[in-house]
Amino acid sequence: MQKIRLTADDIDVGQPLPWSVYGASDELLLDNGRIVSTEKQKGILVSRGLYRNPTKLEQEQQEALNKKKAAFALDSPFKVLDVIKITLKQILLDMESSVESNYAHRVIRLATVVQKLCYENSDAALGAIILDQNSAYTNVHPVLCAMLSELMLRRQKIPSEDRLFYIAAALTQNIGMLSLQAQLTNQTEKLSDQQRQAIKEHPYRSKEIMQGLGIHYNEWLDTVSYHHERPDGKGYPNGLTGDSIPIYAKILSLTDIYSAMILPRKYRDGFYVKKALQDIFIQRGKSVDEACAMLLVKEMGIYPPGTFVKLANRDTAIVLRRGTKNADSPIVLSIIDPQGYYYDIPKKRETIHKDIFGITEVIPRLDDLQLNRDEIWGLA
């Protein structure tokens, strides 16, 4: 901790100094206990610049403050999101390698972090995931599924403690095909018969792995087991239909499909997010549950955070926050003017004003975006 500068109010004439006093160059001027005898002497000393070492109490207080600042910094939604991705990657690698550990505790603890992030700043975190061009698909896909599951279940007023098991299911849904999933992310050719079989079996395989690692929560395991079943019976591994599929598995199924559509891969960009919702809406009652599809649209709106759009005034903007009143009217940040130049100061727009700032189209991600996630969401 740096030395503390003294003012005239810190020195009492005629009283012993409670600390040693130093000059601007760190030279010792007065020892602890010395007395400044006159106001004139005090004025001369203060004019030179006086400093003292912090007391032990002050050092402890500063250390406590530094810890609070560090904790606050970690509470940035983006830093929390980064920690979630890193932590989940390690958990899944440990599970795949059968490293001895209390996995139920580790995953549920991570699920509480996801839940807290969704409660405090879901828009910024969702936007950061959709913008993320660098993280491996296998690292961001389960996190996005977990966040979407939490948001949809919270809208359904499922108790927070119960929701943790379904967040955990989203985080661990593909443990049975972890290596294959990483391989498929970069694969452009058709699936082999062996790969198709591994994909079809991975819900069972995931459940078996988790049971073998001491995870025995039925809500969690059943959600993973059935998350690829489809209402029309064309899912796997059992070909279940309609109400025979648990509702929480239907929600995870939907978040899995939606996440795969909107997240970028190395061999392709994500679908336009508006088209993703349109496709899901068309498939309601077939490959996706109708009630879950409507729930997703209500929760995410038509334009989720991180979507690039064109406005009626020809600005290029990025969606900041989902619309609270209308699904088609989010808050956006204009970053490029109608002439194609970046704004010196990006401008926040309310797209509910259709004639001026209404969204006219969704556009591909900007590869040369000159703003980072902190600047976009104003959390730097």
Short mmCIF file of C-alpha atoms in Angstrom, two decimals:
data_model
loop_
_atom_site.label_atom_id
_atom_site.label_comp_id
_atom_site.label_asym_id
_atom_site.label_seq_id
_atom_site.Cartn_x
_atom_site.Cartn_y
_atom_site.Cartn_z
CA MET A 1 0.00 0.00 0.00
CA GLN A 2 1.32 3.44 -0.92
CA LYS A 3 2.20 6.09 1.64
CA ILE A 4 -0.57 8.43 2.71
CA ARG A 5 -0.18 12.18 2.10
CA LEU A 6 -0.65 14.39 5.15
CA THR A 7 -2.53 17.65 5.35
CA ALA A 8 -2.30 20.43 7.91
CA ASP A 9 -5.31 18.94 9.72
CA ASP A 10 -3.37 15.72 10.33
CA ILE A 11 -0.70 17.38 12.47
CA ASP A 12 -1.46 18.79 15.95
CA VAL A 13 1.03 21.42 17.11
CA GLY A 14 2.57 20.53 20.46
CA GLN A 15 1.48 16.87 20.29
CA PRO A 16 3.71 13.82 19.63
CA LEU A 17 3.40 12.47 16.11
CA PRO A 18 1.70 9.04 16.08
CA TRP A 19 3.76 7.96 13.05
CA SER A 20 7.03 8.79 11.31
CA VAL A 21 6.84 11.49 8.62
CA TYR A 22 8.52 11.27 5.22
CA GLY A 23 9.20 13.73 2.42
CA ALA A 24 8.21 13.49 -1.24
CA SER A 25 11.38 11.53 -2.05
CA ASP A 26 10.70 9.06 0.77
CA GLU A 27 13.33 10.62 3.03
CA LEU A 28 12.64 10.45 6.77
CA LEU A 29 11.85 13.94 8.15
CA LEU A 30 10.43 13.29 11.63
CA ASP A 31 10.47 10.16 13.76
CA ASN A 32 7.42 8.75 15.47
CA GLY A 33 6.90 10.71 18.73
CA ARG A 34 8.54 13.95 17.59
CA ILE A 35 6.68 17.19 18.29
CA VAL A 36 5.98 20.00 15.81
CA SER A 37 6.26 22.97 18.15
CA THR A 38 4.85 25.92 16.13
CA GLU A 39 2.31 26.67 13.42
CA LYS A 40 5.11 28.17 11.30
CA GLN A 41 7.13 24.96 11.46
CA LYS A 42 4.01 22.99 10.63
CA GLY A 43 3.28 25.21 7.60
CA ILE A 44 6.82 24.82 6.24
CA LEU A 45 6.71 21.04 6.61
CA VAL A 46 3.31 20.67 4.99
CA SER A 47 4.31 22.89 2.06
CA ARG A 48 7.15 20.46 1.27
CA GLY A 49 4.77 17.53 1.02
CA LEU A 50 4.53 15.13 3.94
CA TYR A 51 3.74 11.41 3.89
CA ARG A 52 3.35 8.57 6.36
CA ASN A 53 3.06 4.80 6.20
CA PRO A 54 -0.42 3.33 6.58
CA THR A 55 -1.30 1.77 9.90
CA LYS A 56 -1.96 -1.95 10.19
CA LEU A 57 -5.68 -1.25 10.45
CA GLU A 58 -5.59 0.87 7.30
CA GLN A 59 -3.73 -1.86 5.47
CA GLU A 60 -6.33 -4.43 6.50
CA GLN A 61 -9.13 -2.12 5.43
CA GLN A 62 -7.47 -1.56 2.04
CA GLU A 63 -6.99 -5.29 1.54
CA ALA A 64 -10.66 -5.86 2.31
CA LEU A 65 -11.60 -3.13 -0.17
CA ASN A 66 -9.38 -4.69 -2.83
CA LYS A 67 -11.10 -8.03 -2.31
CA LYS A 68 -14.49 -6.37 -2.71
CA LYS A 69 -13.32 -4.71 -5.92
CA ALA A 70 -12.02 -8.02 -7.21
CA ALA A 71 -15.32 -9.69 -6.38
CA PHE A 72 -17.20 -6.87 -8.10
CA ALA A 73 -15.03 -7.25 -11.19
CA LEU A 74 -15.78 -10.96 -11.29
CA ASP A 75 -19.46 -10.12 -11.12
CA SER A 76 -19.28 -8.63 -14.61
CA PRO A 77 -21.72 -10.85 -16.52
CA PHE A 78 -19.06 -11.49 -19.15
CA LYS A 79 -16.44 -12.58 -16.64
CA VAL A 80 -18.97 -14.78 -14.91
CA LEU A 81 -19.87 -16.26 -18.30
CA ASP A 82 -16.20 -16.96 -19.02
CA VAL A 83 -15.81 -18.67 -15.65
CA ILE A 84 -18.89 -20.82 -16.33
CA LYS A 85 -17.49 -21.99 -19.68
CA ILE A 86 -14.06 -22.78 -18.25
CA THR A 87 -15.49 -24.56 -15.20
CA LEU A 88 -17.95 -26.62 -17.25
CA LYS A 89 -15.25 -27.68 -19.69
CA GLN A 90 -13.14 -29.03 -16.82
CA ILE A 91 -16.10 -30.79 -15.19
CA LEU A 92 -17.04 -32.52 -18.46
CA LEU A 93 -13.46 -33.57 -19.15
CA ASP A 94 -13.21 -34.99 -15.63
CA MET A 95 -16.50 -36.84 -16.08
CA GLU A 96 -15.41 -38.29 -19.41
CA SER A 97 -12.16 -39.48 -17.82
CA SER A 98 -13.97 -40.82 -14.71
CA VAL A 99 -11.85 -38.69 -12.38
CA GLU A 100 -13.03 -39.29 -8.83
CA SER A 101 -15.09 -36.30 -7.69
CA ASN A 102 -18.45 -35.22 -6.29
CA TYR A 103 -19.98 -34.35 -9.65
CA ALA A 104 -23.51 -33.76 -8.42
CA HIS A 105 -22.20 -31.06 -6.09
CA ARG A 106 -19.92 -29.51 -8.73
CA VAL A 107 -22.57 -29.32 -11.44
CA ILE A 108 -25.36 -28.08 -9.15
CA ARG A 109 -23.02 -25.42 -7.77
CA LEU A 110 -22.29 -24.31 -11.34
CA ALA A 111 -26.03 -24.35 -12.07
CA THR A 112 -26.58 -21.85 -9.24
CA VAL A 113 -24.07 -19.52 -10.93
CA VAL A 114 -25.96 -19.84 -14.22
CA GLN A 115 -29.19 -19.11 -12.39
CA LYS A 116 -27.73 -16.02 -10.72
CA LEU A 117 -26.36 -14.77 -14.04
CA CYS A 118 -29.78 -15.15 -15.67
CA TYR A 119 -31.43 -13.27 -12.81
CA GLU A 120 -28.97 -10.37 -12.78
CA ASN A 121 -28.05 -9.77 -16.43
CA SER A 122 -29.43 -12.30 -18.87
CA ASP A 123 -29.53 -9.93 -21.86
CA ALA A 124 -25.83 -9.10 -21.77
CA ALA A 125 -24.85 -12.72 -21.17
CA LEU A 126 -27.10 -14.04 -23.97
CA GLY A 127 -25.77 -11.40 -26.33
CA ALA A 128 -22.18 -12.24 -25.48
CA ILE A 129 -22.79 -15.93 -26.24
CA ILE A 130 -24.43 -15.21 -29.58
CA LEU A 131 -21.56 -12.86 -30.50
CA ASP A 132 -18.88 -15.32 -29.40
CA GLN A 133 -16.93 -16.36 -32.50
CA ASN A 134 -13.93 -17.77 -30.64
CA SER A 135 -15.15 -20.28 -28.07
CA ALA A 136 -15.60 -23.89 -29.14
CA TYR A 137 -19.20 -24.80 -29.93
CA THR A 138 -19.01 -27.64 -27.41
CA ASN A 139 -18.24 -25.09 -24.67
CA VAL A 140 -20.95 -22.52 -25.41
CA HIS A 141 -23.81 -24.76 -26.59
CA PRO A 142 -24.59 -26.35 -23.18
CA VAL A 143 -24.27 -22.97 -21.44
CA LEU A 144 -26.76 -21.35 -23.81
CA CYS A 145 -29.12 -24.33 -23.38
CA ALA A 146 -28.80 -23.99 -19.61
CA MET A 147 -29.58 -20.26 -19.69
CA LEU A 148 -32.56 -20.71 -22.00
CA SER A 149 -33.90 -23.54 -19.84
CA GLU A 150 -33.60 -21.39 -16.73
CA LEU A 151 -35.38 -18.44 -18.35
CA MET A 152 -38.22 -20.56 -19.73
CA LEU A 153 -38.73 -22.47 -16.48
CA ARG A 154 -38.64 -19.27 -14.44
CA ARG A 155 -41.36 -17.87 -16.69
CA GLN A 156 -43.36 -20.99 -15.81
CA LYS A 157 -42.81 -20.15 -12.12
CA ILE A 158 -41.00 -23.41 -11.36
CA PRO A 159 -39.30 -23.00 -7.92
CA SER A 160 -35.67 -21.93 -8.17
CA GLU A 161 -34.32 -24.99 -6.33
CA ASP A 162 -36.18 -27.35 -8.67
CA ARG A 163 -34.86 -25.48 -11.72
CA LEU A 164 -31.29 -26.31 -10.74
CA PHE A 165 -31.72 -29.96 -11.77
CA TYR A 166 -32.86 -28.94 -15.25
CA ILE A 167 -30.02 -26.46 -15.62
CA ALA A 168 -27.70 -29.30 -14.60
CA ALA A 169 -29.29 -31.52 -17.25
CA ALA A 170 -28.64 -28.89 -19.92
CA LEU A 171 -25.01 -28.57 -18.86
CA THR A 172 -24.40 -32.34 -19.01
CA GLN A 173 -26.75 -33.40 -21.82
CA ASN A 174 -23.99 -34.50 -24.21
CA ILE A 175 -21.44 -36.10 -21.89
CA GLY A 176 -22.13 -39.38 -23.72
CA MET A 177 -20.79 -37.99 -27.00
CA LEU A 178 -18.38 -35.31 -25.87
CA SER A 179 -15.47 -36.29 -28.14
CA LEU A 180 -17.76 -36.97 -31.08
CA GLN A 181 -19.48 -33.60 -30.67
CA ALA A 182 -16.13 -31.81 -30.88
CA GLN A 183 -15.35 -33.80 -34.04
CA LEU A 184 -18.72 -33.01 -35.64
CA THR A 185 -18.27 -29.29 -35.03
CA ASN A 186 -15.59 -29.20 -37.74
CA GLN A 187 -16.97 -31.96 -39.96
CA THR A 188 -18.43 -31.01 -43.33
CA GLU A 189 -19.02 -34.49 -44.81
CA LYS A 190 -22.04 -36.66 -44.09
CA LEU A 191 -22.27 -38.66 -40.89
CA SER A 192 -20.95 -42.19 -40.97
CA ASP A 193 -23.17 -45.09 -39.85
CA GLN A 194 -21.02 -45.41 -36.73
CA GLN A 195 -21.46 -41.72 -35.93
CA ARG A 196 -25.21 -41.95 -36.44
CA GLN A 197 -25.39 -44.86 -34.03
CA ALA A 198 -23.28 -43.03 -31.43
CA ILE A 199 -25.55 -39.98 -31.68
CA LYS A 200 -28.68 -42.11 -31.32
CA GLU A 201 -27.28 -43.81 -28.23
CA HIS A 202 -25.78 -40.78 -26.50
CA PRO A 203 -28.81 -39.93 -24.29
CA TYR A 204 -28.62 -43.41 -22.73
CA ARG A 205 -24.84 -43.24 -22.65
CA SER A 206 -24.95 -39.85 -20.89
CA LYS A 207 -27.30 -41.23 -18.25
CA GLU A 208 -25.12 -44.29 -17.68
CA ILE A 209 -21.98 -42.18 -17.29
CA MET A 210 -23.63 -39.91 -14.73
CA GLN A 211 -25.10 -42.78 -12.76
CA GLY A 212 -21.68 -44.38 -12.67
CA LEU A 213 -20.28 -41.13 -11.28
CA GLY A 214 -22.79 -41.00 -8.42
CA ILE A 215 -25.50 -38.77 -9.91
CA HIS A 216 -28.89 -40.26 -9.01
CA TYR A 217 -31.40 -37.39 -9.31
CA ASN A 218 -34.27 -38.67 -11.47
CA GLU A 219 -35.30 -35.19 -12.67
CA TRP A 220 -31.79 -34.58 -13.96
CA LEU A 221 -31.23 -38.04 -15.47
CA ASP A 222 -34.66 -38.34 -17.12
CA THR A 223 -34.34 -34.91 -18.72
CA VAL A 224 -31.04 -35.96 -20.28
CA SER A 225 -32.39 -39.38 -21.31
CA TYR A 226 -35.39 -37.99 -23.19
CA HIS A 227 -34.15 -34.66 -24.55
CA HIS A 228 -33.98 -35.99 -28.13
CA GLU A 229 -37.47 -37.46 -28.15
CA ARG A 230 -39.93 -35.59 -30.38
CA PRO A 231 -43.71 -35.05 -30.02
CA ASP A 232 -44.32 -36.68 -33.43
CA GLY A 233 -42.45 -39.85 -32.42
CA LYS A 234 -39.51 -39.26 -34.77
CA GLY A 235 -36.97 -38.69 -32.00
CA TYR A 236 -34.60 -41.07 -30.29
CA PRO A 237 -33.66 -43.32 -28.58
CA ASN A 238 -37.21 -44.58 -27.80
CA GLY A 239 -39.45 -42.85 -30.32
CA LEU A 240 -41.71 -41.52 -27.58
CA THR A 241 -44.66 -39.26 -28.47
CA GLY A 242 -46.67 -36.43 -26.94
CA ASP A 243 -47.27 -36.52 -23.21
CA SER A 244 -45.07 -39.58 -22.70
CA ILE A 245 -42.11 -37.19 -22.98
CA PRO A 246 -41.45 -35.26 -19.72
CA ILE A 247 -42.09 -31.52 -20.13
CA TYR A 248 -38.61 -30.64 -18.90
CA ALA A 249 -37.08 -32.88 -21.56
CA LYS A 250 -39.24 -31.08 -24.13
CA ILE A 251 -37.86 -27.74 -22.96
CA LEU A 252 -34.26 -28.97 -23.12
CA SER A 253 -34.99 -30.44 -26.57
CA LEU A 254 -36.17 -27.06 -27.79
CA THR A 255 -33.25 -25.13 -26.32
CA ASP A 256 -30.91 -27.69 -27.90
CA ILE A 257 -32.45 -27.16 -31.35
CA TYR A 258 -32.58 -23.37 -31.04
CA SER A 259 -29.02 -23.12 -29.74
CA ALA A 260 -27.72 -25.25 -32.62
CA MET A 261 -29.44 -22.93 -35.08
CA ILE A 262 -28.16 -19.60 -33.79
CA LEU A 263 -24.62 -20.43 -32.67
CA PRO A 264 -21.82 -20.13 -35.24
CA ARG A 265 -19.70 -23.10 -36.22
CA LYS A 266 -16.37 -23.13 -38.05
CA TYR A 267 -18.00 -24.38 -41.23
CA ARG A 268 -21.01 -22.06 -41.15
CA ASP A 269 -22.48 -19.02 -39.53
CA GLY A 270 -25.52 -19.47 -37.33
CA PHE A 271 -28.90 -19.18 -39.03
CA TYR A 272 -30.48 -15.79 -38.84
CA VAL A 273 -32.09 -15.79 -35.44
CA LYS A 274 -35.42 -14.63 -36.80
CA LYS A 275 -35.47 -17.57 -39.21
CA ALA A 276 -34.60 -19.92 -36.35
CA LEU A 277 -37.70 -18.86 -34.46
CA GLN A 278 -39.80 -19.04 -37.61
CA ASP A 279 -38.64 -22.60 -38.23
CA ILE A 280 -39.38 -23.57 -34.63
CA PHE A 281 -42.82 -21.99 -34.87
CA ILE A 282 -43.53 -23.95 -38.06
CA GLN A 283 -42.41 -27.20 -36.39
CA ARG A 284 -44.52 -26.76 -33.25
CA GLY A 285 -46.47 -29.91 -32.52
CA LYS A 286 -44.11 -31.92 -34.75
CA SER A 287 -40.41 -31.88 -33.88
CA VAL A 288 -40.97 -29.42 -31.01
CA ASP A 289 -43.69 -29.13 -28.39
CA GLU A 290 -46.19 -26.38 -29.25
CA ALA A 291 -46.48 -24.95 -25.74
CA CYS A 292 -42.69 -24.90 -25.35
CA ALA A 293 -42.30 -23.15 -28.72
CA MET A 294 -44.67 -20.39 -27.67
CA LEU A 295 -42.86 -20.13 -24.34
CA LEU A 296 -39.52 -19.63 -26.11
CA VAL A 297 -40.92 -16.90 -28.35
CA LYS A 298 -42.41 -15.08 -25.36
CA GLU A 299 -39.16 -15.29 -23.42
CA MET A 300 -36.65 -14.48 -26.18
CA GLY A 301 -38.69 -12.25 -28.41
CA ILE A 302 -38.12 -12.27 -32.16
CA TYR A 303 -34.74 -10.55 -31.90
CA PRO A 304 -32.58 -11.87 -29.03
CA PRO A 305 -29.58 -9.90 -27.68
CA GLY A 306 -26.54 -10.05 -29.95
CA THR A 307 -28.61 -9.99 -33.15
CA PHE A 308 -27.46 -7.60 -35.90
CA VAL A 309 -30.26 -5.65 -37.56
CA LYS A 310 -31.00 -2.85 -40.00
CA LEU A 311 -33.29 -0.04 -38.87
CA ALA A 312 -35.81 2.09 -40.73
CA ASN A 313 -33.35 5.01 -40.75
CA ARG A 314 -30.77 2.64 -42.38
CA ASP A 315 -28.58 2.39 -39.27
CA THR A 316 -26.85 -0.91 -38.53
CA ALA A 317 -27.51 -1.89 -34.93
CA ILE A 318 -27.07 -4.69 -32.45
CA VAL A 319 -29.84 -5.82 -30.10
CA LEU A 320 -29.08 -4.95 -26.47
CA ARG A 321 -32.20 -6.06 -24.61
CA ARG A 322 -35.24 -8.12 -25.44
CA GLY A 323 -38.48 -6.22 -25.83
CA THR A 324 -40.41 -6.19 -22.57
CA LYS A 325 -43.75 -5.15 -24.07
CA ASN A 326 -43.52 -6.32 -27.68
CA ALA A 327 -41.57 -9.31 -28.97
CA ASP A 328 -40.61 -7.37 -32.11
CA SER A 329 -39.45 -4.17 -30.37
CA PRO A 330 -36.15 -4.67 -28.51
CA ILE A 331 -33.72 -1.99 -27.37
CA VAL A 332 -30.83 -1.74 -29.85
CA LEU A 333 -27.50 0.06 -30.16
CA SER A 334 -26.85 1.80 -33.46
CA ILE A 335 -23.18 1.30 -34.29
CA ILE A 336 -22.98 2.17 -38.02
CA ASP A 337 -24.66 5.15 -39.66
CA PRO A 338 -26.58 5.04 -42.97
CA GLN A 339 -23.40 5.95 -44.88
CA GLY A 340 -21.56 2.93 -43.47
CA TYR A 341 -19.36 4.71 -40.92
CA TYR A 342 -19.04 3.71 -37.28
CA TYR A 343 -20.63 6.19 -34.92
CA ASP A 344 -18.06 7.90 -32.67
CA ILE A 345 -20.52 7.30 -29.85
CA PRO A 346 -22.98 4.43 -30.48
CA LYS A 347 -26.60 5.45 -30.05
CA LYS A 348 -29.24 3.56 -28.08
CA ARG A 349 -32.54 3.25 -29.96
CA GLU A 350 -36.02 2.07 -28.99
CA THR A 351 -37.35 0.12 -31.93
CA ILE A 352 -40.92 0.53 -30.78
CA HIS A 353 -40.73 3.82 -32.74
CA LYS A 354 -41.36 1.96 -35.99
CA ASP A 355 -41.23 4.84 -38.47
CA ILE A 356 -37.71 5.89 -37.45
CA PHE A 357 -36.01 3.02 -35.64
CA GLY A 358 -38.15 0.00 -36.46
CA ILE A 359 -36.25 -3.15 -37.44
CA THR A 360 -36.43 -3.78 -41.18
CA GLU A 361 -34.24 -6.89 -41.45
CA VAL A 362 -31.83 -9.18 -39.65
CA ILE A 363 -28.31 -9.23 -41.09
CA PRO A 364 -25.26 -11.50 -40.68
CA ARG A 365 -22.79 -10.92 -37.87
CA LEU A 366 -20.17 -8.26 -38.53
CA ASP A 367 -16.77 -9.94 -38.71
CA ASP A 368 -14.95 -6.62 -38.32
CA LEU A 369 -16.97 -5.34 -35.35
CA GLN A 370 -14.98 -2.54 -33.71
CA LEU A 371 -16.70 -2.74 -30.32
CA ASN A 372 -16.20 -5.36 -27.64
CA ARG A 373 -18.91 -6.79 -25.42
CA ASP A 374 -18.16 -4.39 -22.53
CA GLU A 375 -18.56 -1.37 -24.79
CA ILE A 376 -21.74 -2.69 -26.37
CA TRP A 377 -23.54 -3.32 -23.09
CA GLY A 378 -22.01 -0.37 -21.23
CA LEU A 379 -20.43 -2.41 -18.47
CA ALA A 380 -16.76 -1.47 -18.95
#
